[in-house]
Short mmCIF file of C-alpha atoms in Angstrom, two decimals:
data_model
loop_
_atom_site.label_atom_id
_atom_site.label_comp_id
_atom_site.label_asym_id
_atom_site.label_seq_id
_atom_site.Cartn_x
_atom_site.Cartn_y
_atom_site.Cartn_z
CA UNK A 1 -0.02 0.05 -0.02
CA UNK A 2 1.15 3.47 -0.84
CA UNK A 3 2.78 4.95 2.23
CA UNK A 4 0.98 8.35 1.83
CA UNK A 5 -2.33 6.48 1.69
CA UNK A 6 -1.59 4.63 4.74
CA UNK A 7 -1.14 7.98 6.78
CA UNK A 8 -4.28 9.53 5.34
CA UNK A 9 -6.35 6.22 5.97
CA UNK A 10 -5.02 6.19 9.45
CA UNK A 11 -5.88 9.55 10.21
CA UNK A 12 -9.39 9.23 8.91
CA UNK A 13 -9.85 6.14 11.13
CA UNK A 14 -8.45 7.82 14.17
CA UNK A 15 -10.78 10.94 13.81
CA UNK A 16 -13.89 8.69 12.75
CA UNK A 17 -13.39 7.17 16.28
CA UNK A 18 -12.98 10.27 18.04
CA UNK A 19 -15.90 11.97 16.16
CA UNK A 20 -18.25 9.02 16.64
CA UNK A 21 -17.86 9.02 20.51
CA UNK A 22 -17.42 12.49 22.05
CA UNK A 23 -19.87 14.82 20.52
CA UNK A 24 -22.78 12.46 21.56
CA UNK A 25 -21.14 11.04 24.78
CA UNK A 26 -22.83 13.29 26.99
CA UNK A 27 -26.28 12.50 25.56
CA UNK A 28 -25.30 8.88 26.02
CA UNK A 29 -24.43 9.10 29.42
CA UNK A 30 -27.72 11.11 30.31
CA UNK A 31 -30.19 9.15 28.13
CA UNK A 32 -29.00 5.55 28.30
CA UNK A 33 -27.15 5.54 31.54
CA UNK A 34 -29.02 8.09 33.52
CA UNK A 35 -26.28 10.29 35.02
CA UNK A 36 -27.06 13.60 36.44
CA UNK A 37 -25.68 16.69 34.71
CA UNK A 38 -23.10 17.35 37.45
CA UNK A 39 -21.78 13.69 37.01
CA UNK A 40 -21.65 14.00 33.22
CA UNK A 41 -19.70 17.39 33.68
CA UNK A 42 -17.23 15.57 35.99
CA UNK A 43 -16.73 12.61 33.48
CA UNK A 44 -16.40 15.05 30.38
CA UNK A 45 -13.81 17.17 32.02
CA UNK A 46 -11.36 14.50 32.71
CA UNK A 47 -9.81 14.18 29.43
CA UNK A 48 -7.89 17.71 29.54
CA UNK A 49 -6.79 17.18 32.94
CA UNK A 50 -5.49 13.75 32.24
CA UNK A 51 -3.79 15.08 29.00
CA UNK A 52 -1.64 17.67 31.03
CA UNK A 53 0.01 14.80 33.02
CA UNK A 54 0.33 12.04 30.70
CA UNK A 55 0.91 13.41 27.17
CA UNK A 56 4.35 14.54 28.08
CA UNK A 57 5.07 11.18 29.53
CA UNK A 58 4.16 9.38 26.31
CA UNK A 59 6.18 11.73 24.14
CA UNK A 60 9.26 11.29 26.51
CA UNK A 61 8.75 7.36 26.15
CA UNK A 62 8.57 7.66 22.37
CA UNK A 63 11.90 9.64 22.30
CA UNK A 64 13.48 7.52 24.86
CA UNK A 65 12.53 4.16 23.24
CA UNK A 66 12.65 5.22 19.46
CA UNK A 67 9.32 3.10 19.22
CA UNK A 68 6.62 5.74 18.64
CA UNK A 69 4.77 3.25 16.35
CA UNK A 70 4.84 0.36 18.91
CA UNK A 71 3.50 2.76 21.61
CA UNK A 72 1.04 4.24 19.35
CA UNK A 73 -0.25 0.73 18.45
CA UNK A 74 -0.36 -0.12 22.05
CA UNK A 75 -2.41 3.01 23.20
CA UNK A 76 -4.89 2.74 20.42
CA UNK A 77 -5.71 -0.84 21.44
CA UNK A 78 -5.91 -0.03 25.06
CA UNK A 79 -8.11 2.89 24.32
CA UNK A 80 -10.42 0.75 22.36
CA UNK A 81 -10.61 -1.95 25.19
CA UNK A 82 -10.96 0.65 27.82
CA UNK A 83 -14.07 2.54 25.73
CA UNK A 84 -15.96 -0.62 26.02
CA UNK A 85 -16.44 0.00 29.61
CA UNK A 86 -19.10 2.62 28.67
CA UNK A 87 -21.25 -0.19 27.46
CA UNK A 88 -20.74 -2.62 30.26
CA UNK A 89 -20.97 -0.49 33.50
CA UNK A 90 -23.76 1.99 34.59
CA UNK A 91 -22.24 2.95 38.07
CA UNK A 92 -20.96 6.76 38.18
CA UNK A 93 -17.97 5.59 40.19
CA UNK A 94 -16.96 2.93 37.63
CA UNK A 95 -17.54 4.96 34.81
CA UNK A 96 -15.49 7.80 36.36
CA UNK A 97 -12.55 5.27 36.39
CA UNK A 98 -13.29 4.07 32.82
CA UNK A 99 -13.16 7.58 31.58
CA UNK A 100 -9.68 8.19 33.37
CA UNK A 101 -8.22 4.97 31.75
CA UNK A 102 -9.57 6.04 28.26
CA UNK A 103 -8.10 9.44 28.73
CA UNK A 104 -4.56 7.99 29.88
CA UNK A 105 -4.30 6.01 26.64
CA UNK A 106 -6.04 8.10 24.26
CA UNK A 107 -3.82 11.00 25.45
CA UNK A 108 -1.01 9.54 23.38
CA UNK A 109 -2.85 9.16 20.24
CA UNK A 110 -2.85 12.60 18.44
CA UNK A 111 0.59 13.83 19.30
CA UNK A 112 2.30 10.59 18.50
CA UNK A 113 0.63 10.31 15.47
CA UNK A 114 1.59 13.95 14.45
CA UNK A 115 5.25 13.31 15.36
CA UNK A 116 5.41 10.30 12.90
CA UNK A 117 3.37 12.07 10.27
CA UNK A 118 5.68 15.19 10.53
CA UNK A 119 8.67 12.83 10.10
CA UNK A 120 7.11 11.19 7.06
CA UNK A 121 6.26 14.63 5.46
CA UNK A 122 9.83 15.83 6.01
CA UNK A 123 11.39 12.76 4.37
CA UNK A 124 8.90 12.54 1.53
CA UNK A 125 8.28 16.23 0.82
CA UNK A 126 4.52 15.77 1.44
CA UNK A 127 2.96 18.76 3.04
CA UNK A 128 1.57 17.71 6.54
CA UNK A 129 -1.83 19.37 5.99
CA UNK A 130 -2.52 17.10 3.10
CA UNK A 131 -2.48 14.22 5.62
CA UNK A 132 -3.88 16.09 8.57
CA UNK A 133 -7.02 17.22 6.61
CA UNK A 134 -8.17 13.65 6.38
CA UNK A 135 -8.57 13.62 10.20
CA UNK A 136 -11.04 16.60 9.92
CA UNK A 137 -12.71 14.69 7.06
CA UNK A 138 -13.14 11.65 9.28
CA UNK A 139 -14.45 13.73 12.16
CA UNK A 140 -17.01 15.40 10.01
CA UNK A 141 -18.21 12.08 8.53
CA UNK A 142 -18.50 10.62 12.02
CA UNK A 143 -20.58 13.71 13.28
CA UNK A 144 -22.73 13.39 10.26
CA UNK A 145 -23.49 9.70 10.39
CA UNK A 146 -23.52 8.87 14.11
CA UNK A 147 -26.33 10.93 14.97
CA UNK A 148 -28.46 9.39 12.18
CA UNK A 149 -27.29 5.78 13.27
CA UNK A 150 -28.21 6.96 16.93
CA UNK A 151 -31.92 7.46 15.87
CA UNK A 152 -32.19 3.81 14.29
CA UNK A 153 -33.06 0.62 16.22
CA UNK A 154 -29.31 0.51 17.17
CA UNK A 155 -29.49 3.41 19.47
CA UNK A 156 -26.92 5.56 21.18
CA UNK A 157 -24.61 2.65 22.20
CA UNK A 158 -23.47 2.63 18.43
CA UNK A 159 -21.14 5.56 19.28
CA UNK A 160 -19.21 3.29 21.70
CA UNK A 161 -19.01 0.47 19.19
CA UNK A 162 -17.87 2.60 16.46
CA UNK A 163 -15.13 4.35 18.69
CA UNK A 164 -13.52 0.97 19.51
CA UNK A 165 -13.79 -0.47 16.14
CA UNK A 166 -12.37 2.58 14.12
CA UNK A 167 -9.37 2.49 16.74
CA UNK A 168 -8.57 -0.95 16.17
CA UNK A 169 -8.78 -0.55 12.43
CA UNK A 170 -6.38 2.43 13.00
CA UNK A 171 -3.91 0.41 14.95
CA UNK A 172 -3.97 -2.31 12.22
CA UNK A 173 -3.27 0.39 9.50
CA UNK A 174 -0.04 1.18 11.39
CA UNK A 175 1.57 -2.04 10.60
CA UNK A 176 2.14 -0.64 6.95
CA UNK A 177 4.22 2.24 8.22
CA UNK A 178 7.86 1.42 7.62
CA UNK A 179 10.67 1.47 9.94
CA UNK A 180 11.96 4.57 8.29
CA UNK A 181 9.57 6.53 10.19
CA UNK A 182 10.75 5.17 13.57
CA UNK A 183 13.46 7.34 14.86
CA UNK A 184 16.57 6.28 16.67
CA UNK A 185 16.74 5.77 20.44
CA UNK A 186 17.62 9.14 22.15
CA UNK A 187 20.10 9.37 24.98
CA UNK A 188 17.61 11.20 27.00
CA UNK A 189 16.38 11.50 30.57
CA UNK A 190 13.15 12.98 31.67
CA UNK A 191 14.99 15.67 33.56
CA UNK A 192 17.33 16.38 30.54
CA UNK A 193 14.23 16.61 28.06
CA UNK A 194 12.19 19.04 30.56
CA UNK A 195 15.32 21.22 31.21
CA UNK A 196 16.39 21.21 27.35
CA UNK A 197 12.79 22.32 26.32
CA UNK A 198 12.49 24.79 29.33
CA UNK A 199 15.62 26.60 28.04
CA UNK A 200 14.16 26.95 24.47
CA UNK A 201 12.62 30.38 24.51
CA UNK A 202 10.65 30.12 21.29
CA UNK A 203 9.12 26.96 22.46
CA UNK A 204 8.00 28.44 25.68
CA UNK A 205 6.43 31.26 23.97
CA UNK A 206 4.62 28.88 21.45
CA UNK A 207 3.03 27.19 24.65
CA UNK A 208 1.77 30.59 25.59
CA UNK A 209 0.29 31.30 22.07
CA UNK A 210 -1.27 27.63 21.72
CA UNK A 211 -2.82 28.18 25.29
CA UNK A 212 -4.36 31.55 24.25
CA UNK A 213 -5.41 30.11 20.83
CA UNK A 214 -6.34 26.31 21.30
CA UNK A 215 -7.69 26.97 24.66
CA UNK A 216 -10.61 29.11 23.63
CA UNK A 217 -11.26 27.31 20.64
CA UNK A 218 -11.69 23.88 22.47
CA UNK A 219 -13.61 25.43 25.33
CA UNK A 220 -15.84 26.97 22.55
CA UNK A 221 -16.93 23.39 21.68
CA UNK A 222 -18.65 23.21 25.07
CA UNK A 223 -20.38 26.49 25.06
CA UNK A 224 -21.08 26.90 21.20
CA UNK A 225 -24.41 24.88 21.36
CA UNK A 226 -25.54 27.33 24.25
CA UNK A 227 -24.58 30.28 21.99
CA UNK A 228 -26.16 28.93 18.90
CA UNK A 229 -29.28 27.97 20.62
CA UNK A 230 -29.52 31.56 22.35
CA UNK A 231 -29.14 33.13 18.57
CA UNK A 232 -32.35 30.98 17.71
CA UNK A 233 -31.25 27.79 16.30
CA UNK A 234 -32.95 24.49 16.62
CA UNK A 235 -31.13 21.19 17.67
CA UNK A 236 -30.85 20.10 13.97
CA UNK A 237 -29.54 23.75 13.28
CA UNK A 238 -26.80 23.14 15.90
CA UNK A 239 -25.61 20.02 14.27
CA UNK A 240 -25.41 21.68 10.97
CA UNK A 241 -23.33 24.65 12.40
CA UNK A 242 -21.05 22.14 13.96
CA UNK A 243 -20.69 20.10 10.77
CA UNK A 244 -20.07 23.36 8.74
CA UNK A 245 -17.25 24.36 11.08
CA UNK A 246 -15.53 21.19 10.87
CA UNK A 247 -15.80 20.69 7.12
CA UNK A 248 -14.51 24.30 6.58
CA UNK A 249 -11.23 23.34 8.19
CA UNK A 250 -10.33 20.86 5.41
CA UNK A 251 -9.30 23.11 2.52
CA UNK A 252 -7.36 25.46 4.89
CA UNK A 253 -5.36 22.62 6.46
CA UNK A 254 -4.42 21.66 2.97
CA UNK A 255 -3.32 24.92 1.87
CA UNK A 256 -1.50 25.93 5.14
CA UNK A 257 1.85 24.91 3.90
CA UNK A 258 1.53 27.10 0.82
CA UNK A 259 0.45 30.15 3.00
CA UNK A 260 3.48 29.51 5.40
CA UNK A 261 5.76 29.63 2.34
CA UNK A 262 4.33 32.83 1.32
CA UNK A 263 4.29 34.85 4.60
CA UNK A 264 6.28 32.47 6.99
CA UNK A 265 5.28 30.12 9.52
CA UNK A 266 5.04 32.70 12.35
CA UNK A 267 2.92 34.85 9.79
CA UNK A 268 0.61 32.13 9.19
CA UNK A 269 -0.03 31.45 12.92
CA UNK A 270 -0.48 35.44 13.51
CA UNK A 271 -2.96 35.30 10.68
CA UNK A 272 -4.81 32.34 12.31
CA UNK A 273 -4.98 34.08 15.68
CA UNK A 274 -6.11 37.19 14.05
CA UNK A 275 -9.08 35.60 12.22
CA UNK A 276 -9.93 33.71 15.55
CA UNK A 277 -9.97 36.94 17.40
CA UNK A 278 -12.34 38.64 14.53
CA UNK A 279 -14.59 35.75 15.21
CA UNK A 280 -14.88 36.24 18.97
CA UNK A 281 -15.49 39.97 18.48
CA UNK A 282 -18.42 39.15 16.13
CA UNK A 283 -19.80 36.61 18.82
CA UNK A 284 -19.67 39.00 21.68
CA UNK A 285 -21.70 41.30 19.88
CA UNK A 286 -24.79 39.00 19.77
CA UNK A 287 -25.05 38.36 16.09
CA UNK A 288 -28.05 37.04 14.44
CA UNK A 289 -28.23 33.40 13.58
CA UNK A 290 -27.48 33.97 9.83
CA UNK A 291 -24.61 35.79 10.80
CA UNK A 292 -23.42 32.82 13.13
CA UNK A 293 -24.03 30.34 10.12
CA UNK A 294 -21.96 32.69 7.87
CA UNK A 295 -18.81 33.12 10.13
CA UNK A 296 -18.45 29.33 10.70
CA UNK A 297 -15.84 29.53 7.74
CA UNK A 298 -13.72 31.60 10.15
CA UNK A 299 -13.16 28.53 12.52
CA UNK A 300 -12.11 26.66 9.40
CA UNK A 301 -9.65 29.28 8.21
CA UNK A 302 -8.08 29.82 11.79
CA UNK A 303 -7.79 26.26 12.97
CA UNK A 304 -7.11 25.02 9.63
CA UNK A 305 -4.12 27.35 9.16
CA UNK A 306 -2.96 26.95 12.88
CA UNK A 307 -2.77 23.22 13.24
CA UNK A 308 -0.23 22.18 10.60
CA UNK A 309 1.88 25.40 10.93
CA UNK A 310 2.38 25.41 14.64
CA UNK A 311 3.28 21.76 14.59
CA UNK A 312 5.88 22.41 11.85
CA UNK A 313 7.26 25.37 13.82
CA UNK A 314 7.68 22.82 16.81
CA UNK A 315 9.70 20.60 14.70
CA UNK A 316 11.91 23.44 13.49
CA UNK A 317 12.84 24.78 16.91
CA UNK A 318 13.48 21.56 18.64
CA UNK A 319 16.25 18.85 17.82
CA UNK A 320 15.16 15.59 16.36
CA UNK A 321 15.69 13.88 19.52
CA UNK A 322 12.97 15.86 21.43
CA UNK A 323 10.49 16.15 18.74
CA UNK A 324 7.99 13.69 20.25
CA UNK A 325 8.40 15.27 23.88
CA UNK A 326 7.94 18.64 22.28
CA UNK A 327 4.85 17.97 20.56
CA UNK A 328 3.15 16.03 23.36
CA UNK A 329 3.99 19.08 25.77
CA UNK A 330 2.65 21.52 23.16
CA UNK A 331 -0.63 19.45 22.87
CA UNK A 332 -0.90 19.00 26.64
CA UNK A 333 -0.81 22.84 27.11
CA UNK A 334 -3.45 23.51 24.39
CA UNK A 335 -5.69 20.53 24.33
CA UNK A 336 -5.17 19.94 28.09
CA UNK A 337 -4.53 22.82 30.33
CA UNK A 338 -5.90 25.43 27.94
CA UNK A 339 -9.04 23.46 27.35
CA UNK A 340 -9.77 22.78 30.95
CA UNK A 341 -8.81 26.33 32.13
CA UNK A 342 -10.92 28.15 29.58
CA UNK A 343 -13.79 25.92 29.92
CA UNK A 344 -13.83 26.38 33.60
CA UNK A 345 -13.44 30.17 33.36
CA UNK A 346 -16.21 30.21 30.84
CA UNK A 347 -18.62 28.35 32.83
CA UNK A 348 -18.21 30.91 35.69
CA UNK A 349 -18.60 33.92 33.18
CA UNK A 350 -21.62 32.31 31.56
CA UNK A 351 -23.34 31.65 34.94
CA UNK A 352 -22.68 35.07 36.42
CA UNK A 353 -23.23 37.09 33.27
CA UNK A 354 -24.18 35.66 29.84
CA UNK A 355 -23.15 33.18 27.26
CA UNK A 356 -22.00 36.33 25.28
CA UNK A 357 -19.61 37.47 27.90
CA UNK A 358 -17.69 34.15 27.39
CA UNK A 359 -16.63 35.49 23.97
CA UNK A 360 -15.39 38.67 25.57
CA UNK A 361 -13.19 36.39 27.50
CA UNK A 362 -12.16 34.51 24.54
CA UNK A 363 -11.36 37.65 22.49
CA UNK A 364 -9.02 38.93 25.52
CA UNK A 365 -7.17 35.84 25.70
CA UNK A 366 -6.73 35.46 21.86
CA UNK A 367 -5.50 38.99 21.59
CA UNK A 368 -2.78 38.16 24.21
CA UNK A 369 -1.78 35.04 22.10
CA UNK A 370 -1.63 37.46 18.85
CA UNK A 371 0.58 39.96 20.56
CA UNK A 372 2.90 36.94 21.76
CA UNK A 373 2.85 35.80 18.01
CA UNK A 374 3.73 39.16 16.58
CA UNK A 375 6.74 39.36 19.24
CA UNK A 376 8.05 35.84 18.32
CA UNK A 377 8.04 36.84 14.63
CA UNK A 378 10.74 39.21 15.27
CA UNK A 379 13.05 36.79 16.99
CA UNK A 380 15.40 34.26 15.00
CA UNK A 381 15.15 30.64 16.22
CA UNK A 382 18.28 29.11 14.82
CA UNK A 383 20.58 29.89 17.73
CA UNK A 384 17.98 28.11 20.06
CA UNK A 385 17.88 25.05 17.86
CA UNK A 386 21.82 24.92 17.80
CA UNK A 387 21.75 25.25 21.40
CA UNK A 388 19.12 22.52 21.91
CA UNK A 389 21.05 20.08 19.79
CA UNK A 390 24.28 20.53 21.53
#
């Protein structure tokens, strides 16, 4: 099988799994299991917290052993197995434990996958975005079809079956990835990795940027339904808005490398941050439903440009022996800490003020990230790369 097609198929399967489960998991826990809103909130909040701790550990192990593919296969299979627990148990405490175990193993999937895909992209000359866009396609397909399957006689449990089955198929596809994409073992201790990356100023500033960019974008997934509903949408309309937002990412992920070649990697990241800021400013002004529908493309532009270029920047500013560790730390800050923190703050703001004030907070934080990006654009990174390598 063509190696590029293996990666594209793999990303499609992995995001089919994620998109099958999480958009409807809260509904499943409520309608099928019968958990309370507070219990559901606790379970749904576990993923970002676990990522903060375990993603750097998985990345360090990948760099230390030089076996990211083996670790990825192991964690995919274990995530699939642990996910079946949502079908087997109906006790809140046991499901709480299930959610922790799923998050522990799942926290390795995307950063280790990205590390390997970046390695292949660099070796083959294939733009990373042309691979990653298949992940967005898989997620969009899952969102579209799982809701319809859940309304059939199969019912909501279909989301758990699909989650585990797609992950197992994804693990199987990893066998087709050659050893050339598996790095050499690094003479690296955890302390050395942490110290090395903590002395890398561009990397630390990128962590601030991803906290300010990805944190609000991921927290928005929690509050966007309430926002769209407040704008006058039906439940079907909410689903359509989410679908449009995800699909619109695909073409911009594909062309992100071209944009970065024209205006630079940091220029592309600043453009993505600026577009996200415009989106939040529009939302905090209580727009009409028609405007909300029309501005879903802003999510596609901003996230589509940010994801591949930020990962490429991580690869550029860290030595090869630390790439997996750097990517997992980068992911834990945006997908983990940023997601958790801004979701928590957003909830407090929505309760005390309104859903529209949440977007005022998102705008302030994104503006801070944009300022950091502009500052970083003016600083060369070559000296830091040489320092890290030595």
